[in-house]
PDB file of C-alpha atoms in Angstrom:
ATOM      1  CA  ALA A  20      36.190  -8.799  13.056  1.00  0.00           C
ATOM      2  CA  GLN A  21      38.389  -5.450  11.429  1.00  0.00           C
ATOM      3  CA  SER A  22      41.034  -3.897  12.382  1.00  0.00           C
ATOM      4  CA  VAL A  23      44.631  -2.062  10.450  1.00  0.00           C
ATOM      5  CA  THR A  24      48.742  -2.915  11.321  1.00  0.00           C
ATOM      6  CA  GLN A  25      51.205  -1.061  10.810  1.00  0.00           C
ATOM      7  CA  LEU A  26      54.055  -2.892  10.999  1.00  0.00           C
ATOM      8  CA  ASP A  27      56.593  -0.263  12.091  1.00  0.00           C
ATOM      9  CA  SER A  28      56.074   2.363  14.911  1.00  0.00           C
ATOM     10  CA  HIS A  29      58.582   4.797  13.688  1.00  0.00           C
ATOM     11  CA  VAL A  30      60.369   5.236  10.605  1.00  0.00           C
ATOM     12  CA  SER A  31      63.763   6.788   9.756  1.00  0.00           C
ATOM     13  CA  VAL A  32      64.984   7.910   6.847  1.00  0.00           C
ATOM     14  CA  SER A  33      68.259  10.002   5.004  1.00  0.00           C
ATOM     15  CA  GLU A  34      66.576  12.733   3.100  1.00  0.00           C
ATOM     16  CA  GLY A  35      66.607  12.114  -0.708  1.00  0.00           C
ATOM     17  CA  THR A  36      65.719   8.437  -0.196  1.00  0.00           C
ATOM     18  CA  PRO A  37      62.366   6.804  -0.583  1.00  0.00           C
ATOM     19  CA  VAL A  38      60.555   6.105   2.392  1.00  0.00           C
ATOM     20  CA  LEU A  39      58.453   2.597   3.121  1.00  0.00           C
ATOM     21  CA  LEU A  40      55.326   2.588   4.805  1.00  0.00           C
ATOM     22  CA  ARG A  41      53.760  -0.396   6.081  1.00  0.00           C
ATOM     23  CA  CYS A  42      49.705  -1.603   6.400  1.00  0.00           C
ATOM     24  CA  ASN A  43      48.039  -4.384   7.124  1.00  0.00           C
ATOM     25  CA  TYR A  44      43.805  -4.197   7.418  1.00  0.00           C
ATOM     26  CA  SER A  45      41.722  -7.686   7.664  1.00  0.00           C
ATOM     27  CA  SER A  46      38.014  -6.764   5.791  1.00  0.00           C
ATOM     28  CA  SER A  47      35.575  -8.940   5.498  1.00  0.00           C
ATOM     29  CA  TYR A  48      34.411  -7.686   1.803  1.00  0.00           C
ATOM     30  CA  SER A  49      36.562  -5.074  -0.195  1.00  0.00           C
ATOM     31  CA  PRO A  50      37.255  -1.677   1.938  1.00  0.00           C
ATOM     32  CA  SER A  51      38.197   1.629   1.601  1.00  0.00           C
ATOM     33  CA  LEU A  52      41.012   2.201   2.787  1.00  0.00           C
ATOM     34  CA  PHE A  53      42.487   5.362   3.105  1.00  0.00           C
ATOM     35  CA  TRP A  54      46.064   6.852   4.323  1.00  0.00           C
ATOM     36  CA  TYR A  55      46.280  10.311   6.155  1.00  0.00           C
ATOM     37  CA  VAL A  56      49.774  12.953   7.332  1.00  0.00           C
ATOM     38  CA  GLN A  57      49.223  14.547  10.990  1.00  0.00           C
ATOM     39  CA  HIS A  58      52.204  17.034  11.947  1.00  0.00           C
ATOM     40  CA  PRO A  59      53.275  18.238  15.043  1.00  0.00           C
ATOM     41  CA  ASN A  60      49.724  19.696  16.746  1.00  0.00           C
ATOM     42  CA  LYS A  61      47.354  19.229  13.629  1.00  0.00           C
ATOM     43  CA  GLY A  62      44.861  17.871  12.716  1.00  0.00           C
ATOM     44  CA  LEU A  63      44.488  14.746   9.665  1.00  0.00           C
ATOM     45  CA  GLN A  64      45.003  15.552   6.075  1.00  0.00           C
ATOM     46  CA  LEU A  65      43.738  13.151   3.561  1.00  0.00           C
ATOM     47  CA  LEU A  66      46.426  11.700   1.855  1.00  0.00           C
ATOM     48  CA  LEU A  67      45.343   9.162  -0.520  1.00  0.00           C
ATOM     49  CA  LYS A  68      42.588   6.974  -1.089  1.00  0.00           C
ATOM     50  CA  TYR A  69      41.703   3.368  -2.384  1.00  0.00           C
ATOM     51  CA  THR A  70      38.478   2.777  -3.442  1.00  0.00           C
ATOM     52  CA  SER A  71      37.674   0.147  -5.805  1.00  0.00           C
ATOM     53  CA  ALA A  72      39.622   1.715  -8.654  1.00  0.00           C
ATOM     54  CA  ALA A  73      42.831   1.479  -9.747  1.00  0.00           C
ATOM     55  CA  THR A  74      44.701  -0.401  -7.333  1.00  0.00           C
ATOM     56  CA  LEU A  75      48.018   2.231  -7.281  1.00  0.00           C
ATOM     57  CA  VAL A  76      46.717   5.038  -6.019  1.00  0.00           C
ATOM     58  CA  LYS A  77      48.910   8.421  -6.730  1.00  0.00           C
ATOM     59  CA  GLY A  78      48.073  11.348  -2.784  1.00  0.00           C
ATOM     60  CA  ILE A  79      49.210  14.633  -2.749  1.00  0.00           C
ATOM     61  CA  ASN A  80      52.994  15.861  -2.340  1.00  0.00           C
ATOM     62  CA  GLY A  81      54.648  12.690  -3.787  1.00  0.00           C
ATOM     63  CA  PHE A  82      53.068   9.740  -2.065  1.00  0.00           C
ATOM     64  CA  GLU A  83      51.643   6.886  -3.039  1.00  0.00           C
ATOM     65  CA  ALA A  84      50.103   2.904  -2.227  1.00  0.00           C
ATOM     66  CA  GLU A  85      49.448  -0.186  -4.570  1.00  0.00           C
ATOM     67  CA  PHE A  86      45.664  -1.697  -2.866  1.00  0.00           C
ATOM     68  CA  LYS A  87      47.532  -5.921  -3.502  1.00  0.00           C
ATOM     69  CA  LYS A  88      43.909  -7.992  -1.625  1.00  0.00           C
ATOM     70  CA  SER A  89      45.799 -11.615  -2.124  1.00  0.00           C
ATOM     71  CA  GLU A  90      48.352  -9.614   1.088  1.00  0.00           C
ATOM     72  CA  THR A  91      46.160  -7.643   2.094  1.00  0.00           C
ATOM     73  CA  SER A  92      48.041  -5.066   2.025  1.00  0.00           C
ATOM     74  CA  PHE A  93      48.310  -1.185   1.003  1.00  0.00           C
ATOM     75  CA  HIS A  94      51.808   0.791   1.968  1.00  0.00           C
ATOM     76  CA  LEU A  95      52.366   3.729   1.731  1.00  0.00           C
ATOM     77  CA  THR A  96      55.532   4.573  -0.519  1.00  0.00           C
ATOM     78  CA  LYS A  97      58.088   8.011  -1.747  1.00  0.00           C
ATOM     79  CA  PRO A  98      60.428   8.160  -3.844  1.00  0.00           C
ATOM     80  CA  SER A  99      62.337  10.428  -2.539  1.00  0.00           C
ATOM     81  CA  ALA A 100      62.016  11.517   1.224  1.00  0.00           C
ATOM     82  CA  HIS A 101      61.397  15.509   1.600  1.00  0.00           C
ATOM     83  CA  MET A 102      62.677  17.072   5.898  1.00  0.00           C
ATOM     84  CA  SER A 103      59.003  18.531   5.122  1.00  0.00           C
ATOM     85  CA  ASP A 104      57.201  14.947   5.911  1.00  0.00           C
ATOM     86  CA  ALA A 105      57.909  14.377   9.083  1.00  0.00           C
ATOM     87  CA  ALA A 106      55.309  13.530  10.831  1.00  0.00           C
ATOM     88  CA  GLU A 107      52.278  10.591  12.121  1.00  0.00           C
ATOM     89  CA  TYR A 108      50.983   8.780   9.202  1.00  0.00           C
ATOM     90  CA  PHE A 109      47.824   6.407  10.002  1.00  0.00           C
ATOM     91  CA  CYS A 110      46.179   3.516   7.707  1.00  0.00           C
ATOM     92  CA  VAL A 111      42.065   3.037   8.110  1.00  0.00           C
ATOM     93  CA  VAL A 112      40.549   1.505   6.405  1.00  0.00           C
ATOM     94  CA  SER A 113      36.148   1.407   6.706  1.00  0.00           C
ATOM     95  CA  PRO A 114      34.438  -1.765   5.658  1.00  0.00           C
ATOM     96  CA  LEU A 115      31.986  -2.107   3.608  1.00  0.00           C
ATOM     97  CA  THR A 116      28.787  -1.777   5.800  1.00  0.00           C
ATOM     98  CA  GLY A 117      28.792   0.451   8.878  1.00  0.00           C
ATOM     99  CA  ASN A 118      29.772   3.633  10.099  1.00  0.00           C
ATOM    100  CA  GLN A 119      33.500   3.307  11.301  1.00  0.00           C
ATOM    101  CA  PHE A 120      36.691   3.862  10.054  1.00  0.00           C
ATOM    102  CA  TYR A 121      39.184   1.697  11.215  1.00  0.00           C
ATOM    103  CA  PHE A 122      42.591   3.298  12.500  1.00  0.00           C
ATOM    104  CA  GLY A 123      46.037   2.486  12.407  1.00  0.00           C
ATOM    105  CA  THR A 124      48.151   3.159  15.171  1.00  0.00           C
ATOM    106  CA  GLY A 125      50.812   5.043  13.982  1.00  0.00           C
ATOM    107  CA  THR A 126      53.818   4.781  12.358  1.00  0.00           C
ATOM    108  CA  SER A 127      56.375   8.262  12.871  1.00  0.00           C
ATOM    109  CA  LEU A 128      58.374   9.013   9.996  1.00  0.00           C
ATOM    110  CA  THR A 129      61.612  10.922  11.501  1.00  0.00           C
ATOM    111  CA  VAL A 130      63.550  12.563   7.658  1.00  0.00           C
ATOM    112  CA  ILE A 131      67.528  13.121   8.482  1.00  0.00           C
ATOM    113  CA  PRO A 132      69.174  15.803   7.141  1.00  0.00           C
TER     114      PRO A 132
ATOM    115  CA  ASP B  27      37.196  22.647   0.433  1.00  0.00           C
ATOM    116  CA  VAL B  28      35.892  21.272   3.274  1.00  0.00           C
ATOM    117  CA  LYS B  29      35.961  22.986   6.118  1.00  0.00           C
ATOM    118  CA  VAL B  30      35.794  21.452   9.877  1.00  0.00           C
ATOM    119  CA  THR B  31      36.735  24.326  12.682  1.00  0.00           C
ATOM    120  CA  GLN B  32      37.326  22.839  16.451  1.00  0.00           C
ATOM    121  CA  SER B  33      36.911  26.285  18.558  1.00  0.00           C
ATOM    122  CA  SER B  34      39.848  26.075  20.793  1.00  0.00           C
ATOM    123  CA  ARG B  35      43.306  24.740  19.598  1.00  0.00           C
ATOM    124  CA  TYR B  36      44.334  24.753  23.627  1.00  0.00           C
ATOM    125  CA  LEU B  37      41.898  24.118  26.529  1.00  0.00           C
ATOM    126  CA  VAL B  38      42.358  23.564  30.505  1.00  0.00           C
ATOM    127  CA  LYS B  39      39.739  22.794  32.981  1.00  0.00           C
ATOM    128  CA  ARG B  40      39.754  21.870  36.046  1.00  0.00           C
ATOM    129  CA  THR B  41      38.755  18.724  37.547  1.00  0.00           C
ATOM    130  CA  GLY B  42      34.838  18.814  37.588  1.00  0.00           C
ATOM    131  CA  GLU B  43      33.721  21.694  35.344  1.00  0.00           C
ATOM    132  CA  LYS B  44      30.894  21.151  32.720  1.00  0.00           C
ATOM    133  CA  VAL B  45      33.758  21.167  29.224  1.00  0.00           C
ATOM    134  CA  PHE B  46      31.821  22.563  25.527  1.00  0.00           C
ATOM    135  CA  LEU B  47      34.264  21.377  23.004  1.00  0.00           C
ATOM    136  CA  GLU B  48      32.617  23.076  19.732  1.00  0.00           C
ATOM    137  CA  CYS B  49      32.819  21.591  16.261  1.00  0.00           C
ATOM    138  CA  VAL B  50      31.936  22.957  13.182  1.00  0.00           C
ATOM    139  CA  GLN B  51      31.962  22.029   9.809  1.00  0.00           C
ATOM    140  CA  ASP B  52      30.263  23.944   6.346  1.00  0.00           C
ATOM    141  CA  MET B  53      29.619  21.412   3.611  1.00  0.00           C
ATOM    142  CA  ASP B  54      26.210  19.800   4.378  1.00  0.00           C
ATOM    143  CA  HIS B  55      28.181  17.119   5.593  1.00  0.00           C
ATOM    144  CA  GLU B  56      25.120  14.531   6.845  1.00  0.00           C
ATOM    145  CA  ASN B  57      28.045  12.682   9.088  1.00  0.00           C
ATOM    146  CA  MET B  58      29.851  13.970  11.898  1.00  0.00           C
ATOM    147  CA  PHE B  59      32.695  12.282  14.598  1.00  0.00           C
ATOM    148  CA  TRP B  60      34.381  12.816  18.054  1.00  0.00           C
ATOM    149  CA  TYR B  61      37.824  11.786  18.050  1.00  0.00           C
ATOM    150  CA  ARG B  62      40.224  11.167  21.455  1.00  0.00           C
ATOM    151  CA  GLN B  63      43.752  10.680  20.574  1.00  0.00           C
ATOM    152  CA  ASP B  64      47.213   9.580  23.214  1.00  0.00           C
ATOM    153  CA  PRO B  65      50.013   8.691  23.070  1.00  0.00           C
ATOM    154  CA  GLY B  66      50.382   4.457  22.629  1.00  0.00           C
ATOM    155  CA  LEU B  67      46.653   3.994  21.797  1.00  0.00           C
ATOM    156  CA  GLY B  68      45.438   6.299  18.360  1.00  0.00           C
ATOM    157  CA  LEU B  69      42.707   7.937  17.377  1.00  0.00           C
ATOM    158  CA  ARG B  70      39.719   6.393  19.370  1.00  0.00           C
ATOM    159  CA  LEU B  71      36.260   6.709  17.932  1.00  0.00           C
ATOM    160  CA  ILE B  72      33.983   8.466  21.407  1.00  0.00           C
ATOM    161  CA  TYR B  73      30.288   8.779  19.863  1.00  0.00           C
ATOM    162  CA  PHE B  74      29.084  10.197  16.315  1.00  0.00           C
ATOM    163  CA  SER B  75      26.444  11.857  14.699  1.00  0.00           C
ATOM    164  CA  TYR B  76      24.719  10.977  11.298  1.00  0.00           C
ATOM    165  CA  ASP B  77      21.989  12.741  11.378  1.00  0.00           C
ATOM    166  CA  VAL B  78      20.432  16.014  13.264  1.00  0.00           C
ATOM    167  CA  LYS B  79      19.520  14.627  17.065  1.00  0.00           C
ATOM    168  CA  MET B  80      20.728  11.605  16.207  1.00  0.00           C
ATOM    169  CA  LYS B  81      23.756  10.143  18.013  1.00  0.00           C
ATOM    170  CA  GLU B  82      25.395   6.678  18.421  1.00  0.00           C
ATOM    171  CA  LYS B  83      27.923   5.782  20.778  1.00  0.00           C
ATOM    172  CA  GLY B  84      31.758   4.825  19.985  1.00  0.00           C
ATOM    173  CA  ASP B  85      33.916   2.251  21.775  1.00  0.00           C
ATOM    174  CA  ILE B  86      34.844   5.050  24.580  1.00  0.00           C
ATOM    175  CA  PRO B  87      31.234   7.121  25.121  1.00  0.00           C
ATOM    176  CA  GLU B  88      31.425   7.120  29.105  1.00  0.00           C
ATOM    177  CA  GLY B  89      32.213  10.089  30.648  1.00  0.00           C
ATOM    178  CA  TYR B  90      30.954  12.444  27.325  1.00  0.00           C
ATOM    179  CA  SER B  91      27.837  13.328  25.748  1.00  0.00           C
ATOM    180  CA  VAL B  92      27.250  15.151  22.568  1.00  0.00           C
ATOM    181  CA  SER B  93      24.562  17.557  20.931  1.00  0.00           C
ATOM    182  CA  ARG B  94      24.319  18.063  17.466  1.00  0.00           C
ATOM    183  CA  GLU B  95      20.369  20.664  16.864  1.00  0.00           C
ATOM    184  CA  LYS B  96      22.273  21.355  13.445  1.00  0.00           C
ATOM    185  CA  LYS B  97      24.223  20.183  10.867  1.00  0.00           C
ATOM    186  CA  GLU B  98      27.102  22.716  11.251  1.00  0.00           C
ATOM    187  CA  ARG B  99      27.688  22.048  14.570  1.00  0.00           C
ATOM    188  CA  PHE B 100      28.329  18.695  16.796  1.00  0.00           C
ATOM    189  CA  SER B 101      29.662  18.894  20.245  1.00  0.00           C
ATOM    190  CA  LEU B 102      30.921  16.571  22.759  1.00  0.00           C
ATOM    191  CA  ILE B 103      30.249  17.673  25.754  1.00  0.00           C
ATOM    192  CA  LEU B 104      32.910  16.627  29.298  1.00  0.00           C
ATOM    193  CA  GLU B 105      29.688  16.589  32.329  1.00  0.00           C
ATOM    194  CA  SER B 106      33.113  16.858  34.999  1.00  0.00           C
ATOM    195  CA  ALA B 107      35.899  16.744  33.877  1.00  0.00           C
ATOM    196  CA  SER B 108      38.922  14.294  34.661  1.00  0.00           C
ATOM    197  CA  THR B 109      42.092  13.991  34.731  1.00  0.00           C
ATOM    198  CA  ASN B 110      42.495  11.058  32.440  1.00  0.00           C
ATOM    199  CA  GLN B 111      40.207  13.207  29.963  1.00  0.00           C
ATOM    200  CA  THR B 112      43.534  15.603  29.581  1.00  0.00           C
ATOM    201  CA  SER B 113      43.709  14.475  25.392  1.00  0.00           C
ATOM    202  CA  MET B 114      43.694  15.802  22.158  1.00  0.00           C
ATOM    203  CA  TYR B 115      40.359  15.928  20.878  1.00  0.00           C
ATOM    204  CA  LEU B 116      39.873  15.704  17.019  1.00  0.00           C
ATOM    205  CA  CYS B 117      36.325  16.800  15.241  1.00  0.00           C
ATOM    206  CA  ALA B 118      35.862  14.933  11.896  1.00  0.00           C
ATOM    207  CA  SER B 119      33.171  15.257   9.175  1.00  0.00           C
ATOM    208  CA  ARG B 120      32.137  12.930   5.205  1.00  0.00           C
ATOM    209  CA  GLU B 121      29.198  12.943   3.695  1.00  0.00           C
ATOM    210  CA  ARG B 122      29.564   9.428   1.902  1.00  0.00           C
ATOM    211  CA  LYS B 123      32.691   6.832   3.656  1.00  0.00           C
ATOM    212  CA  ARG B 124      34.616   6.499  -0.572  1.00  0.00           C
ATOM    213  CA  ASP B 125      34.933  10.195   0.055  1.00  0.00           C
ATOM    214  CA  GLY B 126      37.256   9.987   3.922  1.00  0.00           C
ATOM    215  CA  TYR B 127      36.418  12.226   6.966  1.00  0.00           C
ATOM    216  CA  THR B 128      37.361  15.731   6.365  1.00  0.00           C
ATOM    217  CA  PHE B 129      39.935  16.689  10.154  1.00  0.00           C
ATOM    218  CA  GLY B 130      39.830  19.581  12.394  1.00  0.00           C
ATOM    219  CA  SER B 131      42.828  21.270  13.650  1.00  0.00           C
ATOM    220  CA  GLY B 132      41.995  19.519  17.081  1.00  0.00           C
ATOM    221  CA  THR B 133      41.599  20.824  20.642  1.00  0.00           C
ATOM    222  CA  ARG B 134      44.145  19.500  23.343  1.00  0.00           C
ATOM    223  CA  LEU B 135      42.243  19.476  26.159  1.00  0.00           C
ATOM    224  CA  THR B 136      43.985  20.193  29.626  1.00  0.00           C
ATOM    225  CA  VAL B 137      42.535  18.782  33.051  1.00  0.00           C
ATOM    226  CA  VAL B 138      44.078  20.032  35.871  1.00  0.00           C
TER     227      VAL B 138
END
């Protein structure tokens, strides 16, 4: 069975400090993994994706994520938070087989001025 | 860039009405999806389609149907709207799985 666990439902950081949003997955085979961002009352925008190439993936707006197979994790990081980063973030897994994607329940990021 | 357009940002409908939510994508993608998003429940798949006139049930198809007569358009239909269908509805399309989804901006539906 596939599943995605976002370990924190809410994260609060000060502007200019690092961001860490945690995601663990379970999948029978090597999946594709994605992070999406959703600003209030908007659709989801792709931040970055891992598809079995380099394990450190760079995305838009300075975000990165590292695929660690041994830990079944795909944590999202950013060195320095900006006010515009305040949003909901979703970790998504796409198993090797089947059509479905599986979404985590989301992490709400608050950035304090 | 791929664009997925949902025809309405906000809709208010009455209980029992038939509701159509429209979604159009402009990049010739084979696969299209309808999700609903609710606080605390995340995104849940309602239906998806992998080709014209083809459809598959997702996790929560009850109370919904879909139509895909043309490749670029995927419609979600609420046959008789109920208050528990008040939600944010998100349409997405993709070509290959490794590409991920492209989402529309969402339709916030309120059923009163």
